[in-house]
mmCIF file of C-alpha atoms in Angstrom:
data_model
loop_
_atom_site.group_PDB
_atom_site.id
_atom_site.type_symbol
_atom_site.label_atom_id
_atom_site.label_comp_id
_atom_site.label_asym_id
_atom_site.label_seq_id
_atom_site.Cartn_x
_atom_site.Cartn_y
_atom_site.Cartn_z
ATOM 1 C CA UNK A 1 -139.981 -76.031 53.195
ATOM 2 C CA UNK A 2 -140.943 -79.546 54.081
ATOM 3 C CA UNK A 3 -141.778 -82.056 51.367
ATOM 4 C CA UNK A 4 -145.188 -82.775 52.903
ATOM 5 C CA UNK A 5 -146.252 -79.196 52.205
ATOM 6 C CA UNK A 6 -145.214 -79.242 48.557
ATOM 7 C CA UNK A 7 -147.684 -80.515 46.005
ATOM 8 C CA UNK A 8 -145.663 -83.327 44.464
ATOM 9 C CA UNK A 9 -147.501 -85.964 42.494
ATOM 10 C CA UNK A 10 -145.584 -89.241 42.186
ATOM 11 C CA UNK A 11 -146.085 -92.701 40.697
ATOM 12 C CA UNK A 12 -143.688 -95.643 40.255
ATOM 13 C CA UNK A 13 -141.668 -96.160 37.081
ATOM 14 C CA UNK A 14 -141.148 -99.748 35.870
ATOM 15 C CA UNK A 15 -138.263 -100.621 33.535
ATOM 16 C CA UNK A 16 -138.126 -104.120 32.066
ATOM 17 C CA UNK A 17 -135.175 -106.436 31.544
ATOM 18 C CA UNK A 18 -132.448 -105.816 28.965
ATOM 19 C CA UNK A 19 -133.318 -102.141 28.357
ATOM 20 C CA UNK A 20 -130.974 -99.412 27.178
ATOM 21 C CA UNK A 21 -131.695 -95.741 27.850
ATOM 22 C CA UNK A 22 -129.446 -93.168 26.186
ATOM 23 C CA UNK A 23 -128.062 -90.095 27.888
ATOM 24 C CA UNK A 24 -130.437 -87.383 29.102
ATOM 25 C CA UNK A 25 -133.550 -89.567 28.768
ATOM 26 C CA UNK A 26 -136.398 -88.397 31.014
ATOM 27 C CA UNK A 27 -138.983 -90.957 32.153
ATOM 28 C CA UNK A 28 -142.100 -89.404 33.669
ATOM 29 C CA UNK A 29 -144.187 -90.755 36.533
ATOM 30 C CA UNK A 30 -146.229 -93.915 36.121
ATOM 31 C CA UNK A 31 -144.535 -95.120 32.923
ATOM 32 C CA UNK A 32 -143.874 -98.807 32.255
ATOM 33 C CA UNK A 33 -141.096 -99.700 29.823
ATOM 34 C CA UNK A 34 -141.254 -103.274 28.541
ATOM 35 C CA UNK A 35 -138.394 -105.752 28.108
ATOM 36 C CA UNK A 36 -135.734 -105.342 25.377
ATOM 37 C CA UNK A 37 -136.399 -101.637 24.763
ATOM 38 C CA UNK A 38 -133.905 -99.133 23.326
ATOM 39 C CA UNK A 39 -134.520 -95.424 23.944
ATOM 40 C CA UNK A 40 -132.290 -92.893 22.198
ATOM 41 C CA UNK A 41 -130.610 -89.927 23.862
ATOM 42 C CA UNK A 42 -132.708 -86.951 24.872
ATOM 43 C CA UNK A 43 -136.127 -88.599 24.640
ATOM 44 C CA UNK A 44 -138.905 -87.751 27.084
ATOM 45 C CA UNK A 45 -140.965 -90.853 27.832
ATOM 46 C CA UNK A 46 -144.471 -89.949 29.006
ATOM 47 C CA UNK A 47 -146.453 -93.089 28.103
ATOM 48 C CA UNK A 48 -145.922 -96.850 28.318
ATOM 49 C CA UNK A 49 -143.498 -98.444 25.840
ATOM 50 C CA UNK A 50 -144.223 -102.029 24.721
ATOM 51 C CA UNK A 51 -141.548 -104.730 24.828
ATOM 52 C CA UNK A 52 -139.152 -105.128 21.911
ATOM 53 C CA UNK A 53 -139.398 -101.493 20.783
ATOM 54 C CA UNK A 54 -136.911 -98.836 19.703
ATOM 55 C CA UNK A 55 -137.545 -95.131 20.346
ATOM 56 C CA UNK A 56 -135.033 -92.778 18.749
ATOM 57 C CA UNK A 57 -136.711 -89.409 18.338
ATOM 58 C CA UNK A 58 -138.024 -86.940 20.869
ATOM 59 C CA UNK A 59 -141.680 -87.392 19.881
ATOM 60 C CA UNK A 60 -141.737 -90.894 21.413
ATOM 61 C CA UNK A 61 -142.652 -92.534 18.131
ATOM 62 C CA UNK A 62 -141.913 -96.266 18.040
ATOM 63 C CA UNK A 63 -139.468 -96.643 15.181
ATOM 64 C CA UNK A 64 -139.065 -100.391 15.231
ATOM 65 C CA UNK A 65 -140.513 -103.442 16.927
ATOM 66 C CA UNK A 66 -138.264 -106.492 16.947
#
């Protein structure tokens, strides 16, 4: 199968400066992660994350802004 014939839907991912993503983090298409962001292991990021945030659970709830 050639890639052109598969129905992939893609968009760029933007990761800011000084970010830390734990192991097994999945970032989905089109997401922008701001500067100084910490994302804990195993999280699935499906929406934009503002700068200076910490995400540590799998529901993508912002735990702390600093």
